[in-house]
Structures are given as structure tokens and as C-alpha cells.
Short mmCIF file of C-alpha atoms and ligand atoms in Angstrom, two decimals:
data_model
loop_
_atom_site.label_atom_id
_atom_site.label_comp_id
_atom_site.label_asym_id
_atom_site.label_seq_id
_atom_site.Cartn_x
_atom_site.Cartn_y
_atom_site.Cartn_z
CA MET A 112 -82.21 14.28 -2.81
CA VAL A 113 -85.39 12.36 -3.44
CA LEU A 114 -88.00 10.72 -1.04
CA MET A 115 -88.04 7.14 -0.99
CA PRO A 116 -90.94 4.78 0.17
CA ILE A 117 -88.49 3.01 2.76
CA ALA A 118 -89.51 2.70 6.40
CA GLU A 119 -87.19 2.27 9.21
CA THR A 120 -89.77 -0.23 10.65
CA PRO A 121 -89.61 -3.56 8.87
CA SER A 122 -92.88 -5.21 7.56
CA ARG A 123 -92.43 -7.61 10.46
CA ASN A 124 -93.92 -4.61 12.75
CA HIS A 125 -97.21 -4.45 10.70
CA LYS A 126 -99.40 -7.13 12.02
CA THR A 127 -102.11 -8.41 9.72
CA ASP A 128 -104.14 -10.58 12.18
CA SER A 129 -106.86 -7.96 12.55
CA TRP A 130 -107.90 -8.74 8.93
CA ARG A 131 -108.68 -12.32 9.58
CA VAL A 132 -112.24 -13.66 9.95
CA GLN A 133 -111.45 -17.49 9.55
CA THR A 134 -108.50 -19.16 11.31
CA PRO A 135 -106.47 -22.10 9.81
CA VAL A 136 -106.20 -24.93 12.10
CA VAL A 137 -103.74 -27.70 11.17
CA ASP A 138 -104.65 -31.31 12.17
CA TYR A 139 -100.90 -32.40 12.65
CA SER A 140 -102.07 -36.00 13.13
CA LYS A 141 -102.76 -35.97 9.27
CA CYS A 142 -99.98 -33.54 8.29
CA ILE A 143 -97.21 -34.97 6.06
CA ARG A 144 -94.84 -32.03 6.50
CA CYS A 145 -94.75 -31.42 2.78
CA MET A 146 -94.45 -27.59 3.33
CA ILE A 147 -96.79 -26.68 0.47
CA CYS A 148 -98.79 -24.52 2.79
CA TRP A 149 -95.63 -22.67 3.72
CA LYS A 150 -94.82 -22.18 -0.05
CA PHE A 151 -98.25 -20.95 -0.91
CA CYS A 152 -99.04 -18.56 2.01
CA PRO A 153 -98.95 -15.06 0.40
CA ASP A 154 -98.16 -13.30 3.77
CA ASP A 155 -95.32 -15.59 4.81
CA ALA A 156 -97.26 -16.33 7.94
CA ILE A 157 -96.31 -19.97 8.04
CA GLU A 158 -93.03 -20.81 9.77
CA ILE A 159 -91.13 -23.95 9.71
CA SER A 160 -90.64 -24.96 13.30
CA LYS A 161 -88.20 -27.70 14.71
CA THR A 162 -90.47 -28.48 17.61
CA GLY A 163 -91.30 -32.09 16.83
CA GLU A 164 -93.60 -32.61 19.63
CA LEU A 165 -96.84 -32.16 17.79
CA ALA A 166 -99.06 -35.09 16.69
CA SER A 167 -98.14 -36.86 13.40
CA PRO A 168 -99.27 -39.58 11.09
CA ASN A 169 -96.15 -41.92 11.93
CA PHE A 170 -92.96 -42.17 13.69
CA ARG A 171 -90.75 -41.04 10.92
CA ILE A 172 -92.76 -38.02 10.12
CA SER A 173 -92.72 -37.08 13.93
CA LYS A 174 -89.05 -36.35 13.55
CA MET A 175 -89.47 -33.80 10.75
CA GLU A 176 -89.88 -29.95 10.96
CA VAL A 177 -93.67 -28.85 11.31
CA PRO A 178 -95.45 -25.84 9.63
CA VAL A 179 -96.70 -23.48 12.34
CA ILE A 180 -98.92 -20.57 11.53
CA ASN A 181 -97.91 -17.30 12.95
CA LEU A 182 -101.33 -15.76 13.60
CA ASP A 183 -99.71 -12.32 13.93
CA PHE A 184 -99.60 -12.33 10.35
CA CYS A 185 -102.19 -14.79 9.11
CA LYS A 186 -105.00 -12.82 7.14
CA GLY A 187 -107.24 -15.87 7.02
CA CYS A 188 -107.31 -16.14 3.16
CA GLY A 189 -107.50 -19.92 3.32
CA ILE A 190 -105.03 -20.50 0.51
CA CYS A 191 -103.01 -22.95 2.77
CA ALA A 192 -106.12 -24.88 3.21
CA TYR A 193 -107.06 -25.00 -0.37
CA GLU A 194 -103.52 -25.97 -1.35
CA CYS A 195 -102.89 -28.68 1.31
CA PRO A 196 -102.72 -32.09 -0.45
CA GLU A 197 -103.95 -34.03 2.77
CA LYS A 198 -106.75 -31.57 3.42
CA CYS A 199 -105.64 -31.25 6.98
CA ILE A 200 -105.93 -27.51 7.35
CA ASP A 201 -109.51 -26.46 8.54
CA MET A 202 -110.54 -22.81 8.21
CA THR A 203 -112.33 -22.30 11.51
CA LEU A 204 -114.23 -19.28 13.00
CA THR A 205 -112.03 -19.45 16.28
CA GLY A 206 -108.88 -21.24 17.38
CA GLY A 207 -105.42 -21.78 16.02
CA VAL A 208 -101.98 -22.39 17.70
CA THR A 209 -100.03 -19.28 18.43
CA LEU A 210 -96.30 -19.52 18.36
CA MET B 195 -61.47 14.37 -25.99
CA LYS B 196 -61.58 11.52 -28.42
CA SER B 197 -59.78 8.33 -27.59
CA VAL B 198 -57.52 6.44 -30.08
CA THR B 199 -58.76 3.22 -28.59
CA GLU B 200 -62.37 3.60 -29.58
CA GLN B 201 -63.69 0.99 -32.18
CA ARG B 202 -65.82 1.55 -35.11
CA LEU B 203 -68.12 -1.44 -35.61
CA LEU B 204 -70.90 -2.24 -38.01
CA VAL B 205 -73.81 -3.52 -35.77
CA THR B 206 -77.49 -3.72 -35.44
CA GLY B 207 -79.51 -1.49 -32.97
CA ASN B 208 -79.81 -4.51 -30.68
CA GLU B 209 -76.08 -5.29 -30.81
CA ALA B 210 -75.54 -1.61 -29.98
CA ALA B 211 -77.86 -1.84 -27.01
CA ALA B 212 -76.01 -5.02 -25.70
CA ILE B 213 -72.57 -3.21 -26.17
CA GLY B 214 -73.89 -0.24 -24.09
CA VAL B 215 -75.01 -2.49 -21.37
CA LYS B 216 -71.62 -4.41 -21.31
CA LEU B 217 -69.71 -1.03 -21.20
CA SER B 218 -72.14 0.26 -18.33
CA ASN B 219 -70.95 -2.72 -16.08
CA VAL B 220 -74.14 -4.04 -15.63
CA ARG B 221 -74.08 -6.74 -12.82
CA PHE B 222 -77.53 -8.45 -13.09
CA ILE B 223 -79.67 -9.24 -16.17
CA SER B 224 -82.92 -10.95 -16.39
CA ALA B 225 -85.27 -11.15 -19.46
CA TYR B 226 -87.85 -13.01 -21.29
CA PRO B 227 -87.44 -13.41 -25.01
CA ILE B 228 -89.95 -11.48 -27.36
CA THR B 229 -89.46 -10.43 -31.02
CA PRO B 230 -87.78 -7.97 -31.97
CA GLN B 231 -85.99 -7.59 -28.65
CA THR B 232 -84.61 -11.11 -28.31
CA THR B 233 -81.34 -10.46 -29.94
CA ILE B 234 -80.41 -7.90 -27.29
CA VAL B 235 -80.50 -10.46 -24.43
CA GLU B 236 -79.08 -13.19 -26.69
CA LYS B 237 -76.10 -11.14 -27.13
CA LEU B 238 -75.78 -10.30 -23.58
CA ALA B 239 -76.19 -14.00 -22.60
CA GLU B 240 -73.28 -14.82 -25.01
CA MET B 241 -71.19 -12.09 -23.36
CA VAL B 242 -71.89 -13.40 -19.98
CA SER B 243 -71.19 -17.14 -21.07
CA LYS B 244 -67.96 -16.17 -22.63
CA GLY B 245 -66.85 -14.39 -19.44
CA GLU B 246 -66.58 -10.98 -21.30
CA LEU B 247 -69.40 -9.44 -19.14
CA LYS B 248 -69.20 -10.24 -15.39
CA SER B 249 -72.90 -10.26 -14.67
CA ARG B 250 -75.46 -12.52 -13.28
CA TYR B 251 -77.84 -13.65 -15.93
CA VAL B 252 -81.24 -15.14 -14.70
CA GLU B 253 -83.78 -16.56 -17.04
CA VAL B 254 -87.42 -16.27 -16.03
CA GLU B 255 -90.93 -17.43 -16.95
CA SER B 256 -92.34 -13.95 -17.90
CA GLU B 257 -91.73 -10.24 -18.37
CA HIS B 258 -93.55 -9.52 -15.07
CA SER B 259 -90.93 -11.71 -13.16
CA ALA B 260 -88.03 -10.18 -15.30
CA MET B 261 -88.89 -6.84 -14.10
CA ALA B 262 -89.48 -8.02 -10.56
CA ALA B 263 -86.03 -9.64 -10.62
CA VAL B 264 -84.00 -6.72 -12.03
CA TYR B 265 -85.74 -4.17 -9.77
CA THR B 266 -84.96 -6.31 -6.68
CA ALA B 267 -81.38 -6.94 -7.79
CA ALA B 268 -81.13 -3.15 -8.06
CA LEU B 269 -82.54 -2.57 -4.62
CA ALA B 270 -79.97 -5.15 -3.36
CA GLY B 271 -77.35 -2.92 -4.83
CA SER B 272 -76.55 -4.18 -8.46
CA ARG B 273 -76.78 -2.23 -11.50
CA SER B 274 -79.41 -4.10 -13.50
CA TYR B 275 -80.91 -4.35 -17.00
CA THR B 276 -83.88 -5.92 -18.79
CA ALA B 277 -85.27 -5.50 -22.35
CA THR B 278 -88.50 -6.16 -23.97
CA SER B 279 -91.20 -5.22 -26.55
CA SER B 280 -94.80 -4.89 -27.17
CA HIS B 281 -97.02 -7.36 -25.15
CA GLY B 282 -93.93 -8.27 -22.90
CA LEU B 283 -93.87 -4.52 -21.90
CA LEU B 284 -97.67 -4.58 -21.36
CA TYR B 285 -96.97 -7.61 -19.04
CA MET B 286 -94.59 -5.74 -17.14
CA HIS B 287 -96.79 -2.78 -16.50
CA GLU B 288 -97.46 -3.28 -12.80
CA MET B 289 -93.74 -3.65 -12.00
CA LEU B 290 -92.92 -0.60 -14.07
CA HIS B 291 -95.11 1.42 -11.52
CA TRP B 292 -93.47 -0.58 -8.64
CA THR B 293 -89.88 0.07 -9.91
CA ALA B 294 -90.47 3.70 -10.47
CA GLY B 295 -92.41 4.23 -7.19
CA MET B 296 -89.58 2.40 -5.27
CA ARG B 297 -87.04 4.92 -6.86
CA VAL B 298 -85.10 2.33 -8.35
CA PRO B 299 -82.86 3.68 -11.30
CA LEU B 300 -82.94 0.82 -13.77
CA VAL B 301 -82.26 1.22 -17.53
CA THR B 302 -84.57 -0.89 -19.86
CA SER B 303 -84.59 -1.16 -23.59
CA VAL B 304 -87.72 -1.33 -25.25
CA VAL B 305 -87.97 -2.35 -28.99
CA ASN B 306 -91.08 -0.59 -29.98
CA ARG B 307 -93.42 -3.03 -31.60
CA ALA B 308 -97.24 -2.97 -32.30
CA ILE B 309 -99.65 -4.37 -29.91
CA GLY B 310 -102.18 -6.93 -31.20
CA PRO B 311 -104.63 -7.97 -32.12
CA PRO B 312 -104.08 -8.70 -34.94
CA TRP B 313 -100.48 -10.02 -34.32
CA ASN B 314 -97.87 -7.69 -35.79
CA VAL B 315 -94.13 -7.49 -34.98
CA TRP B 316 -93.45 -4.13 -36.83
CA ALA B 317 -92.65 -0.74 -35.70
CA ASP B 318 -95.16 1.08 -33.48
CA GLN B 319 -94.76 3.16 -30.41
CA SER B 320 -98.06 2.38 -28.84
CA ASP B 321 -96.31 -0.20 -26.37
CA SER B 322 -94.16 2.47 -24.62
CA MET B 323 -96.55 5.35 -25.04
CA ASN B 324 -98.86 3.09 -22.87
CA GLN B 325 -96.30 3.44 -20.19
CA LYS B 326 -95.96 7.08 -20.19
CA ASP B 327 -97.79 7.50 -16.91
CA THR B 328 -95.62 4.92 -14.85
CA GLY B 329 -92.93 7.37 -13.70
CA TRP B 330 -90.29 6.08 -15.96
CA LEU B 331 -88.08 8.41 -18.07
CA GLN B 332 -88.48 7.81 -21.73
CA VAL B 333 -86.09 8.21 -24.55
CA TYR B 334 -86.91 7.61 -28.32
CA CYS B 335 -83.47 6.91 -30.10
CA GLU B 336 -83.07 7.65 -33.87
CA SER B 337 -79.85 5.75 -34.47
CA ASN B 338 -78.00 2.69 -33.56
CA GLN B 339 -75.30 5.07 -32.15
CA GLU B 340 -77.70 7.02 -30.13
CA THR B 341 -79.18 3.56 -28.81
CA LEU B 342 -75.67 2.70 -27.40
CA ASP B 343 -74.95 5.97 -25.96
CA THR B 344 -78.36 6.32 -24.40
CA ILE B 345 -77.69 3.29 -22.26
CA ILE B 346 -74.48 4.65 -20.78
CA ALA B 347 -75.86 8.17 -20.30
CA GLY B 348 -79.19 6.76 -19.21
CA TYR B 349 -77.67 5.12 -16.13
CA LYS B 350 -75.90 8.16 -15.10
CA ILE B 351 -79.12 10.27 -15.42
CA ALA B 352 -81.28 7.54 -13.68
CA GLU B 353 -78.86 7.16 -10.78
CA ASN B 354 -78.37 10.96 -10.15
CA ARG B 355 -79.31 11.51 -6.54
CA ASP B 356 -81.80 14.34 -7.76
CA VAL B 357 -83.60 11.85 -10.11
CA MET B 358 -83.58 8.26 -8.93
CA LEU B 359 -86.15 7.29 -11.49
CA PRO B 360 -85.89 4.37 -13.98
CA LEU B 361 -85.16 5.11 -17.66
CA MET B 362 -86.84 3.42 -20.74
CA SER B 363 -84.67 3.54 -23.89
CA MET B 364 -86.53 2.98 -27.20
CA GLU B 365 -85.67 1.64 -30.64
CA ASP B 366 -88.04 1.33 -33.46
CA ALA B 367 -88.56 -2.36 -34.43
CA PHE B 368 -86.37 -3.68 -37.27
CA VAL B 369 -85.66 -0.07 -38.42
CA LEU B 370 -83.08 0.18 -35.76
CA SER B 371 -83.29 -3.25 -34.02
CA HIS B 372 -82.19 -5.44 -37.01
CA THR B 373 -80.44 -2.94 -39.34
CA SER B 374 -76.73 -2.55 -39.27
CA GLU B 375 -75.16 0.78 -38.98
CA PRO B 376 -71.54 1.96 -38.34
CA VAL B 377 -71.42 2.64 -34.50
CA THR B 378 -68.50 4.09 -32.58
CA VAL B 379 -67.92 1.99 -29.55
CA PRO B 380 -66.27 4.14 -26.67
CA ASN B 381 -63.30 2.93 -24.77
CA GLN B 382 -64.13 1.06 -21.47
CA SER B 383 -61.86 3.04 -19.18
CA MET B 384 -63.47 6.37 -20.39
CA VAL B 385 -66.90 4.94 -19.85
CA ASP B 386 -65.70 3.83 -16.31
CA GLU B 387 -64.71 7.38 -15.44
CA PHE B 388 -67.94 8.81 -16.87
CA LEU B 389 -70.21 6.38 -15.19
CA PRO B 390 -69.01 5.31 -11.65
CA GLU B 391 -70.12 2.16 -9.81
CA TYR B 392 -73.57 2.13 -8.72
CA LYS B 393 -73.81 2.92 -5.02
CA PRO B 394 -77.45 3.42 -3.99
CA GLU B 395 -77.97 5.03 -0.67
CA PHE B 396 -80.23 2.29 0.73
CA VAL B 397 -79.47 -1.41 0.05
CA VAL B 398 -81.55 -4.38 1.17
CA ASP B 399 -79.74 -5.77 4.13
CA VAL B 400 -81.27 -8.75 6.11
CA ASN B 401 -79.28 -7.75 9.13
CA ASN B 402 -81.03 -4.29 9.03
CA PRO B 403 -84.66 -5.00 7.96
CA ARG B 404 -86.68 -2.14 6.69
CA GLY B 405 -90.01 -1.88 5.24
CA TYR B 406 -89.53 -1.38 1.27
CA GLY B 407 -92.73 0.05 -0.08
CA SER B 408 -94.85 -1.31 2.70
CA TYR B 409 -97.38 0.89 3.86
CA ALA B 410 -98.84 4.41 3.77
CA THR B 411 -102.31 5.84 4.91
CA PRO B 412 -104.41 8.44 3.23
CA GLU B 413 -102.78 10.86 5.75
CA GLY B 414 -99.38 10.22 4.44
CA PRO B 415 -96.93 9.99 3.00
CA PHE B 416 -98.56 8.40 -0.22
CA MET B 417 -99.59 11.74 -1.80
CA GLU B 418 -95.97 13.30 -0.75
CA LEU B 419 -94.06 10.38 -2.36
CA LYS B 420 -95.84 10.74 -5.53
CA TYR B 421 -95.52 14.56 -5.53
CA ASP B 422 -91.75 13.89 -4.92
CA MET B 423 -91.62 11.66 -8.20
CA VAL B 424 -93.27 14.50 -10.12
CA SER B 425 -90.64 17.00 -8.66
CA SER B 426 -87.82 14.59 -9.63
CA MET B 427 -89.14 14.20 -13.14
CA GLU B 428 -88.94 18.12 -13.42
CA ARG B 429 -85.46 18.12 -11.93
CA ALA B 430 -84.32 15.38 -14.41
CA LYS B 431 -84.57 17.96 -17.27
CA SER B 432 -81.48 19.70 -15.96
CA VAL B 433 -79.79 16.65 -15.08
CA ILE B 434 -80.44 15.33 -18.62
CA ARG B 435 -79.03 18.53 -20.22
CA ASP B 436 -75.95 18.43 -17.98
CA THR B 437 -75.25 14.71 -18.32
CA LEU B 438 -75.62 14.86 -22.17
CA ARG B 439 -73.42 17.89 -22.36
CA GLU B 440 -70.82 16.03 -20.34
CA TYR B 441 -71.37 12.93 -22.56
CA SER B 442 -70.84 15.14 -25.63
CA ASP B 443 -67.63 16.47 -24.20
CA THR B 444 -66.27 13.20 -23.19
CA PHE B 445 -67.06 11.13 -26.20
CA GLY B 446 -67.03 13.68 -28.91
CA ARG B 447 -70.70 13.25 -30.23
CA GLU B 448 -73.18 16.07 -30.05
CA TYR B 449 -76.34 15.39 -28.04
CA SER B 450 -78.39 18.50 -27.52
CA GLY B 451 -80.73 17.58 -24.74
CA LEU B 452 -84.29 16.64 -24.43
CA THR B 453 -84.89 17.72 -28.02
CA GLU B 454 -83.04 18.05 -31.21
CA ASN B 455 -83.80 20.87 -33.37
CA TYR B 456 -83.08 20.58 -37.16
CA MET B 457 -83.20 23.65 -39.38
CA MET B 458 -85.47 25.32 -36.70
CA ASP B 459 -83.75 28.76 -36.65
CA ASP B 460 -85.55 30.38 -39.33
CA ALA B 461 -88.33 27.90 -39.94
CA ASP B 462 -91.82 29.01 -40.76
CA TYR B 463 -93.23 25.46 -40.47
CA ALA B 464 -92.27 22.57 -38.16
CA PHE B 465 -92.56 18.92 -38.15
CA ILE B 466 -92.63 17.27 -34.58
CA THR B 467 -91.78 13.48 -34.18
CA SER B 468 -89.84 11.10 -32.41
CA GLY B 469 -87.69 7.93 -33.21
CA THR B 470 -86.70 6.97 -36.73
CA LEU B 471 -89.50 8.85 -38.41
CA ALA B 472 -87.27 11.84 -37.52
CA SER B 473 -84.65 10.69 -40.09
CA THR B 474 -87.17 10.63 -42.92
CA ALA B 475 -88.31 13.96 -41.85
CA LYS B 476 -84.96 15.41 -42.04
CA TYR B 477 -84.53 14.14 -45.56
CA VAL B 478 -87.92 15.76 -46.46
CA VAL B 479 -86.92 19.09 -44.71
CA ASN B 480 -83.77 19.17 -46.87
CA LYS B 481 -85.96 18.49 -49.95
CA LEU B 482 -88.38 21.16 -49.20
CA ARG B 483 -85.64 23.53 -48.30
CA LYS B 484 -84.25 23.21 -51.86
CA GLU B 485 -87.79 24.07 -53.18
CA GLY B 486 -87.62 27.16 -51.08
CA LYS B 487 -90.07 26.13 -48.22
CA LYS B 488 -88.74 27.12 -44.84
CA VAL B 489 -89.52 24.02 -42.88
CA GLY B 490 -87.75 22.45 -39.91
CA LEU B 491 -87.97 19.38 -37.51
CA ILE B 492 -88.18 19.13 -33.59
CA ARG B 493 -87.25 15.68 -32.72
CA ILE B 494 -88.55 14.72 -29.41
CA LYS B 495 -85.95 12.56 -27.82
CA PHE B 496 -87.10 12.67 -24.30
CA PHE B 497 -90.92 12.03 -23.99
CA ARG B 498 -90.63 11.77 -20.18
CA PRO B 499 -89.91 14.29 -18.81
CA PHE B 500 -91.96 16.21 -21.51
CA PRO B 501 -89.75 19.11 -23.02
CA GLN B 502 -92.44 21.80 -22.71
CA GLU B 503 -89.95 24.65 -22.45
CA GLU B 504 -87.92 23.42 -25.64
CA ILE B 505 -91.03 23.07 -27.75
CA ARG B 506 -92.36 26.34 -26.74
CA GLU B 507 -89.03 28.03 -27.59
CA ALA B 508 -88.83 26.27 -30.95
CA LEU B 509 -92.31 27.08 -31.96
CA LYS B 510 -92.24 30.73 -30.88
CA HIS B 511 -91.84 31.98 -34.60
CA VAL B 512 -93.51 29.48 -36.70
CA ASN B 513 -96.74 29.87 -38.46
CA ALA B 514 -97.80 26.20 -38.14
CA ALA B 515 -96.59 22.72 -36.84
CA GLY B 516 -97.49 19.19 -37.50
CA VAL B 517 -97.10 16.42 -34.82
CA ILE B 518 -96.57 12.84 -36.17
CA ASP B 519 -97.46 10.06 -33.69
CA ARG B 520 -96.40 6.42 -34.57
CA SER B 521 -99.06 5.36 -31.95
CA VAL B 522 -102.60 5.81 -31.15
CA SER B 523 -104.46 7.04 -28.29
CA PHE B 524 -108.03 5.96 -28.96
CA SER B 525 -110.47 9.19 -28.98
CA ALA B 526 -107.59 11.46 -27.88
CA GLY B 527 -105.56 11.37 -31.08
CA GLY B 528 -101.85 10.75 -30.30
CA SER B 529 -99.81 11.16 -27.13
CA LEU B 530 -97.31 13.30 -28.69
CA TYR B 531 -99.80 15.63 -30.21
CA SER B 532 -101.80 16.00 -26.87
CA ASP B 533 -98.73 16.85 -24.92
CA VAL B 534 -97.29 19.37 -27.61
CA ILE B 535 -100.78 21.07 -27.59
CA ALA B 536 -100.85 21.23 -23.86
CA SER B 537 -97.38 22.72 -23.64
CA ILE B 538 -98.29 25.65 -25.79
CA TYR B 539 -101.84 26.25 -24.43
CA ARG B 540 -102.42 30.04 -23.93
CA LYS B 541 -98.71 30.67 -24.45
CA LEU B 542 -98.43 30.47 -28.20
CA ASP B 543 -101.01 30.90 -30.97
CA VAL B 544 -99.75 28.27 -33.35
CA PRO B 545 -102.03 25.97 -35.40
CA VAL B 546 -100.91 22.44 -34.84
CA SER B 547 -102.01 19.39 -37.01
CA GLY B 548 -101.83 15.99 -35.53
CA PHE B 549 -101.02 12.84 -37.67
CA VAL B 550 -101.09 9.14 -36.96
CA ALA B 551 -98.61 7.48 -39.27
CA GLY B 552 -96.69 4.18 -39.65
CA ILE B 553 -98.43 2.26 -37.09
CA GLY B 554 -98.08 -1.59 -37.42
CA GLY B 555 -94.79 -0.81 -39.30
CA ARG B 556 -96.46 0.91 -42.33
CA ASP B 557 -93.89 2.76 -44.27
CA VAL B 558 -94.16 6.42 -43.90
CA ARG B 559 -92.80 7.66 -47.32
CA ILE B 560 -91.25 10.93 -48.53
CA SER B 561 -94.60 11.67 -50.43
CA ASP B 562 -96.47 11.03 -47.05
CA PHE B 563 -94.34 13.73 -45.54
CA GLU B 564 -95.01 16.07 -48.30
CA HIS B 565 -98.68 15.49 -48.07
CA MET B 566 -98.42 16.34 -44.31
CA PHE B 567 -96.36 19.48 -45.05
CA SER B 568 -99.18 20.65 -47.31
CA LEU B 569 -101.78 20.09 -44.58
CA VAL B 570 -99.57 21.90 -41.94
CA GLN B 571 -99.21 24.83 -44.47
CA ASP B 572 -103.01 24.94 -44.83
CA GLY B 573 -103.41 25.10 -41.04
CA THR B 574 -105.51 21.90 -40.99
CA GLU B 575 -106.27 21.22 -37.27
CA GLY B 576 -107.41 17.94 -35.49
CA MET B 577 -105.98 14.36 -36.26
CA GLN B 578 -105.44 13.00 -39.77
CA TRP B 579 -104.47 9.48 -40.50
CA ILE B 580 -101.75 9.27 -43.10
CA GLY B 581 -101.52 6.30 -45.49
CA LEU B 582 -104.86 4.84 -44.66
CA LYS B 583 -106.15 2.42 -47.18
CA GLU B 584 -109.78 1.73 -48.24
CA VAL B 585 -111.01 -1.53 -46.71
CA ASP B 586 -113.92 -3.43 -48.43
S1 SF4 C 643 -104.99 -18.50 5.90
FE1 SF4 C 643 -103.76 -17.47 4.15
S2 SF4 C 643 -102.55 -16.01 5.45
FE2 SF4 C 643 -103.24 -17.53 6.77
S3 SF4 C 643 -101.56 -19.08 6.92
FE3 SF4 C 643 -103.15 -19.72 5.39
S4 SF4 C 643 -102.21 -19.06 3.44
FE4 SF4 C 643 -101.32 -17.87 5.00
S1 SF4 C 644 -99.80 -28.59 3.12
FE1 SF4 C 644 -100.80 -29.71 4.56
S2 SF4 C 644 -99.80 -31.70 4.72
FE2 SF4 C 644 -98.40 -30.15 3.78
S3 SF4 C 644 -97.24 -29.29 5.54
FE3 SF4 C 644 -98.92 -27.99 5.16
S4 SF4 C 644 -100.48 -28.82 6.54
FE4 SF4 C 644 -98.98 -30.31 6.38
#
């Protein structure tokens, strides 16, 4: 038998929030819900949420799913802010929405 | 016992590899084309499209992705395969470590081709020698038949619960990959019996999430996991010997183990090499024997795990030996040479000459071997380059 690097605890239990210096904050009033941020996040920290109650650029978009950053896993790399085509993610020194 | 239903076909080394993969019931294949490997995966794609091989074939944008795809498919419980060469193998390097570290028993074919610059597609083992420290088992094949048989036996060795390390099977570019030889194709039902279905102990399961390779601190178990890979590599030696013996008994072709000794019983001098250079070496051994020179050959078939014991045993009574590397290790000579020397250190007092020959596909001729023999006989030590030309 061999030793394998497989842990009973899933990666979900290893939070990476303490690595963060800057926190991404989404301005939902400009967010077009394209989910490019979700696709690029290297830590899978952006979740697609069905809560359509956040601000939105127009009525049609307000019915769509929204990207919500799970701050337990966001390490603050800023890739989402860099990739966002609407430039509506701001890397702040404080703040953020917790799921 | 030989089966009456086995077939005899005239095939290239690459076709032989593809047939070996098909017989091994591989369920997932992913690859990126690169000369001289391409015809392996082309053949496999054809088999999948014709329905002869029930496997998922996934095209990807790079070798790094190909290795990522096959290793994760294997983690999900499918026997998986890929093939590559040269720069493609170098591009996989990170994922090679990841695959071995995750203890995923893949088999991968590598058609040994030179590394640029300058561009060169011919035989040279530097590509796979560069991967010797990744934790993969390495086999250097000498014939198309051995190429086919190594895939089937390779899965059985790699998947052994005491090993659980991936295996890389090498063919010299063009000399094997694109040259046809008669090959005996074993009967499918006999292969099925020899190589049972792949059933790993852990399978990725979304309903039971675990951390795969997620995290280890300096306090542990990082060092322990690496040490366990080293122990498994050692244990693999007896698994290889047993599995090849079982293969020989089942399919009727003789495979001795980690090395193949040729005319070594009473040899005063020994050539040590790997891959197809061994075929020329055997021819030269016969020729020199006719001239009354007692010379033999140790063909290193498995380079990882390295056959220290076999080499020491075979070199016990020789006066001198010469190691021929078809690769370069800059400033250290050749990888075979260094490891042979290390395995006899303070155990045998045998002068060992080292030779770099045939890199970038340069022919290594009978006269070159005769020249190397005379250098070995003279007890020449250190590295010599064979067949080097004057450059103005
Ligand atoms: S800052 Fe980085 S880790 Fe955090 S949500 Fe954006 S892309 Fe993901
Ligand atoms: S990339 Fe920007 S616009 Fe697109 S969903 Fe993310 S935050 Fe919204």
C-alpha cells in the first residue's frame, strides 16, 4: 500500500481569506452579469447567485443571476477586476459583500 | 501458453503502441500532436471513431493540458493514456510531477526526439532523461514488439497497489516509431485476464468531496509523502520482475526484468546502453566475439527505478565497461553514465568509460562501437563524444 496526498477534508475547508490585502467590491448597478469574473477567478471564489435583488443597469438584467464574491476564499488577487469588461469591480482596502 | 488466435502484423513502433493501448482497454485518451509521436494518437483516434476502441478521445490545446486531462480522468477512475515527444514532453513537465505526486498510475508513450535549438526531429533521449526526477517509472524499448508489450505490462506494474506511480515508455524516434517490424499481437481475452479492469482505491466523487493534493505544512506530511514515493519506486523493482515473468509465462515472449544481459556470463568487457543502440551493440558484440574478444552488453530497459543491483551483479567480473548515452547532461556527462558509476561506487573497482553518441539522430555505426570498444579496453575514463565532426 502507498501513501496518497488525499485528505478527508475537502479544499472547501481551507479558507484563503487571510491572504487578502485588497477586497473586490462589485458595483452591481454597472454589472452586465457576463460572468467573465467568475470564469477567471483562480480560486473559484465567485459564486453565481440567484438573488436578483441587487442593483442592475436595467430591468432585463435585474432578472439575471449575479456574481457574488465569497470572501472566505477570495485572496484579493484582482484578476476579476482586471478582466471585468465593464470595469465595475473595485479593489478596495476594506469592504465587500459576504454571502 | 501461446494462443492460436494471436496475430502477426507488420507494424511501426507507433502502431504497435496504439495496438497496446487498445488491448489494455484504455477508456480515456487526450493528446496534442507532435512529430514523431503523432501517428500513435492518429491511430487511436481512428480506432475510437470506428468504434473499435470504446474510449473517450479529447483534443486539447497543449501537452500541459493533455497531461492534466488524462491524469484527472484517471483520478476519476478511468484507465487513461497520452503520448508525446521532445518539446511536448518538456511542456508537460509540471504535470508529470503532479501526476506522480498524486500517485496516478498512467502509462504515457514518449517517442524520444531531440530538443532544440536548433530544430531536429531525430532520435535523442534527452527529452525523457530530463524527466528522470519526476517520479515516473521509465522504460526504454528496443523493438516494436517490446513497445506493444510494455504498454500492457506497464499498466499492470503502474497500477500495482505497492507501486501506484505512472510509467513512461520510450521509443527512439523513427528507428522504432516509423519503421515496420513483424509484431505478435496478443489475444484480447488473454490480455483481459492478465490486466484486470482499473479499480483505484480513491475515485473523485462530488458527493464525497476530499482534498486532492491540497495542502501540507513543513511539519507534515510533505516529506513523508515524497519518502513514500521513493519507497514505492524501490518496491517497484520486485513488482517489475514478477510482472514481466508473468507476462513472459502468459504470452510466451521472454522479458528478463529491469535489464537485459547479452553475452555477459563470461564477458571481460561490457557495453551498457539503452533503446535501439542496444541492437547495434548486440551486432557488434557478436562480431567482436568472432574475433575472440570476450565482450557483452547490459541493456538498461528500466532507467527508473534504476537497476543498481543488476548492474553490480553483471559487472562483478568484468575488466572494464563503457556506458553509451544518447543524451547529454551538461557538465555531468550522461545520465546513464552518472547513475552506473554511482551504483558501483565503493562496491566494484571497474574502470568505466562514458560516451555521448547518436544525439540529434546521428548514426552510431559499427565502426563507432569498435572504436568505443578499444577505448574501453584501454581503460579510458571520463566522457568521450563519439562521431563528433570538425566545425569551422
Ligand atoms: S480578487 Fe482574485 S480571488 Fe478574489 S474574487 Fe477576484 S479573482 Fe477571485
Ligand atoms: S465581469 Fe464585471 S460585468 Fe461581468 S459579471 Fe463580473 S462584475 Fe459583472
